[in-house]
Amino acid sequence: MTTPDPLQPEFGWAAPASPRLPAPPPRERGLVFRSVSRVSRLFGRPDLPLVFPVIHLNPRIFWGWLFFASRLMPWGRLPAPVREKIILRVAWRCRSRYEWAQHVDIALRVGVQDQEILAITRAPDDIDNDDDRLLMRACDQSCATKLIDGDTWRALTERYSQADLIELLMLIGHYEMVAGLLINSGIEAEPTVERILQDLYRRLNLAT
């Protein structure tokens, strides 16, 4: 069972009453997939994130998705801390605990600080850092109505190229899509990731 969080979205994390699309055990994942899954260790992950075997339940979708997703993360052109802050905001807004936990881990690995992660949970106007406030506002507007307002867009164009803006918008949309799958699958964070998340809460003096 998921450890209760001291930090949660307004309406809590979204989750079904029980798992709906559980990840198959390793022996049932197929030889090619098992070979590819070893790549996760190159990114410092001792265990393959469960999102991969879940999506691989539909191999026809999985391989095309994997190629596209890799263009955004880890081989996107946006700075890694920017990318992870956007993904975390999407996870928070969508109430996807699995996506949130996974990307807390990754964000910490690429240099995002504890207090920056905490700020992602706040309303944009309550965020002190100008760049982060702009990113969170753009992310919120895109998630809510798909249309980023004129002032926010102009501020984005002063900081990012057109190619970066396309990547930023597709990053938001992609992780909204993935959040929906993760929520409805009902999978929970892997033990290693769970420990990292709870350690963050303890450092922030939020753990109960």
C-alpha positions as a printed NumPy array, in Angstrom:
array([[  0.   ,   0.   ,   0.   ],
       [  1.191,   3.504,  -0.797],
       [  2.734,   5.409,   2.101],
       [  0.519,   8.366,   3.121],
       [  1.955,  11.638,   1.872],
       [  2.212,  14.811,   3.933],
       [  2.146,  16.73 ,   0.641],
       [ -0.773,  16.113,  -1.723],
       [ -2.777,  17.973,  -4.384],
       [ -5.967,  19.703,  -3.27 ],
       [ -8.185,  16.696,  -3.941],
       [ -5.579,  14.069,  -3.121],
       [ -3.903,  11.666,  -5.486],
       [ -6.168,  10.084,  -8.086],
       [ -6.259,   6.282,  -7.97 ],
       [ -8.628,   3.386,  -8.609],
       [ -9.726,   1.21 ,  -5.7  ],
       [ -7.397,  -1.571,  -6.867],
       [ -4.808,  -2.073,  -9.66 ],
       [ -6.361,  -2.344, -13.111],
       [ -3.316,  -2.854, -15.335],
       [ -0.65 ,  -4.466, -13.151],
       [  2.812,  -4.86 , -14.603],
       [  3.53 ,  -8.464, -15.594],
       [  6.394, -10.179, -13.711],
       [  9.802, -10.1  , -15.441],
       [  9.604, -13.684, -16.701],
       [  6.466, -12.809, -18.676],
       [  7.781,  -9.684, -20.395],
       [  9.402, -11.267, -23.457],
       [ 13.049, -11.739, -24.327],
       [ 13.464,  -8.548, -26.386],
       [ 11.789,  -6.395, -23.769],
       [ 13.844,  -7.933, -20.961],
       [ 17.033,  -7.158, -22.893],
       [ 16.028,  -3.558, -23.537],
       [ 14.96 ,  -3.118, -19.915],
       [ 18.586,  -3.499, -18.801],
       [ 19.205,  -0.056, -20.294],
       [ 17.495,   1.443, -17.227],
       [ 20.641,   0.661, -15.25 ],
       [ 22.562,   3.075, -17.458],
       [ 20.386,   5.844, -15.991],
       [ 21.121,   4.814, -12.408],
       [ 17.929,   2.839, -11.975],
       [ 18.44 ,  -0.568, -10.308],
       [ 14.866,  -1.514, -11.199],
       [ 12.973,  -0.863, -14.411],
       [ 10.149,   1.637, -13.742],
       [  6.82 ,  -0.209, -13.888],
       [  5.422,   2.216, -16.444],
       [  7.458,   0.439, -19.135],
       [  6.113,  -3.111, -18.709],
       [  2.607,  -1.682, -18.289],
       [  2.727,   0.133, -21.637],
       [  4.436,  -2.918, -23.134],
       [  1.194,  -4.83 , -22.522],
       [  0.475,  -3.32 , -25.947],
       [  3.79 ,  -3.84 , -27.817],
       [  2.497,  -2.141, -30.966],
       [  2.007,   1.08 , -28.996],
       [  5.039,   0.613, -26.753],
       [  7.883,   0.744, -29.284],
       [  6.608,   3.819, -31.113],
       [  5.893,   5.546, -27.815],
       [  9.345,   4.704, -26.467],
       [ 11.068,   6.32 , -29.453],
       [  8.943,   9.472, -29.212],
       [  9.196,   9.729, -25.42 ],
       [ 12.982,   9.427, -25.572],
       [ 13.113,  12.551, -27.77 ],
       [ 11.631,  14.451, -24.823],
       [ 13.359,  12.635, -21.957],
       [ 16.234,  11.895, -21.549],
       [ 17.363,  13.256, -24.942],
       [ 15.305,  16.426, -25.098],
       [ 16.832,  19.835, -25.832],
       [ 15.297,  21.693, -22.898],
       [ 17.591,  21.999, -19.868],
       [ 16.99 ,  18.957, -17.679],
       [ 15.903,  20.98 , -14.596],
       [ 13.368,  22.885, -16.726],
       [ 12.065,  19.628, -18.179],
       [ 11.657,  18.023, -14.776],
       [  9.907,  21.016, -13.241],
       [  7.374,  20.948, -16.067],
       [  6.784,  17.208, -15.681],
       [  6.391,  17.549, -11.929],
       [  3.835,  20.319, -12.375],
       [  1.861,  18.155, -14.793],
       [  1.996,  15.222, -12.369],
       [  0.806,  17.45 ,  -9.53 ],
       [ -2.06 ,  18.944, -11.549],
       [ -3.132,  15.54 , -12.888],
       [ -2.857,  14.049,  -9.38 ],
       [ -0.625,  11.236, -10.606],
       [  1.365,  10.036,  -7.62 ],
       [  3.423,   7.56 ,  -9.642],
       [  4.506,  10.247, -12.117],
       [  5.208,  12.633,  -9.243],
       [  7.375,  10.124,  -7.353],
       [  9.315,   9.054, -10.432],
       [ 10.145,  12.608, -11.41 ],
       [ 10.99 ,  13.769,  -7.909],
       [ 13.749,  11.18 ,  -8.139],
       [ 14.853,  12.313, -11.6  ],
       [ 14.591,  16.018, -10.707],
       [ 16.887,  15.539,  -7.734],
       [ 19.354,  13.681,  -9.971],
       [ 19.572,  16.614, -12.411],
       [ 20.076,  19.24 ,  -9.722],
       [ 16.6  ,  20.501,  -8.823],
       [ 16.671,  21.488,  -5.153],
       [ 14.245,  20.386,  -2.442],
       [ 12.706,  23.833,  -2.051],
       [ 12.246,  24.128,  -5.811],
       [ 10.248,  20.891,  -5.791],
       [  8.153,  22.196,  -2.905],
       [  7.505,  25.424,  -4.853],
       [  6.068,  23.389,  -7.744],
       [  3.102,  22.53 ,  -5.508],
       [  2.198,  26.196,  -4.988],
       [  0.127,  28.627,  -7.028],
       [  2.298,  30.438,  -9.606],
       [  1.934,  33.813,  -7.884],
       [  3.37 ,  32.277,  -4.7  ],
       [  6.597,  31.159,  -6.433],
       [  9.518,  33.518,  -5.878],
       [ 11.699,  32.523,  -8.839],
       [ 10.644,  34.424, -11.965],
       [ 11.549,  31.661, -14.429],
       [  9.795,  28.967, -12.406],
       [  6.727,  31.163, -11.935],
       [  6.515,  31.623, -15.708],
       [  6.921,  27.879, -16.39 ],
       [  4.271,  26.919, -13.855],
       [  1.843,  29.506, -15.204],
       [  2.359,  28.266, -18.774],
       [  1.943,  24.663, -17.674],
       [ -1.248,  25.436, -15.745],
       [ -2.794,  27.322, -18.632],
       [ -1.908,  24.638, -21.15 ],
       [ -3.342,  21.903, -18.924],
       [ -6.497,  23.853, -18.123],
       [ -7.539,  25.306, -21.493],
       [ -4.706,  24.416, -23.929],
       [ -4.374,  28.15 , -24.723],
       [ -1.519,  30.035, -23.075],
       [ -2.458,  33.68 , -22.638],
       [ -0.738,  36.455, -24.552],
       [  1.345,  37.876, -21.713],
       [  2.635,  34.465, -20.686],
       [  3.402,  33.536, -24.278],
       [  5.349,  36.738, -24.889],
       [  7.408,  36.098, -21.764],
       [  8.111,  32.55 , -22.955],
       [  9.302,  33.8  , -26.351],
       [ 11.84 ,  36.032, -24.606],
       [ 13.419,  32.986, -22.961],
       [ 12.928,  30.121, -25.407],
       [ 13.361,  29.537, -29.134],
       [ 10.488,  28.389, -31.322],
       [ 11.931,  24.863, -31.345],
       [ 12.085,  24.907, -27.54 ],
       [  8.51 ,  26.147, -27.291],
       [  7.296,  23.262, -29.449],
       [  9.174,  20.831, -27.226],
       [  7.817,  22.492, -24.092],
       [  4.208,  22.243, -25.282],
       [  4.585,  18.648, -26.412],
       [  6.272,  17.781, -23.111],
       [  3.241,  19.06 , -21.217],
       [  0.804,  17.187, -23.433],
       [  2.809,  13.973, -23.402],
       [  3.019,  13.797, -19.631],
       [ -0.678,  14.603, -19.282],
       [ -1.337,  11.562, -21.478],
       [  1.049,   9.358, -19.508],
       [ -0.448,  10.549, -16.218],
       [ -3.865,   9.369, -17.344],
       [ -2.501,   5.911, -18.108],
       [ -0.584,   5.729, -14.843],
       [ -3.538,   6.799, -12.738],
       [ -5.879,   4.29 , -14.312],
       [ -3.344,   1.457, -14.207],
       [ -3.192,   1.74 , -10.426],
       [  0.532,   0.92 , -10.222],
       [  2.493,   2.222,  -7.253],
       [  5.971,   3.682,  -6.983],
       [  8.816,   1.212,  -6.793],
       [ 10.381,   0.802,  -3.296],
       [ 13.586,   2.646,  -4.225],
       [ 11.637,   5.599,  -5.621],
       [  9.284,   5.56 ,  -2.632],
       [ 12.213,   5.882,  -0.248],
       [ 13.583,   8.856,  -2.194],
       [ 10.179,  10.559,  -2.051],
       [  9.78 ,  10.018,   1.683],
       [ 13.361,  11.191,   2.289],
       [ 12.472,  14.435,   0.491],
       [  9.48 ,  14.945,   2.773],
       [ 11.654,  14.347,   5.825],
       [ 14.244,  16.871,   4.639],
       [ 11.462,  19.389,   4.16 ],
       [ 10.193,  18.62 ,   7.675],
       [  6.879,  17.465,   6.224],
       [  6.971,  13.779,   7.145],
       [  4.625,  12.703,   9.887]])
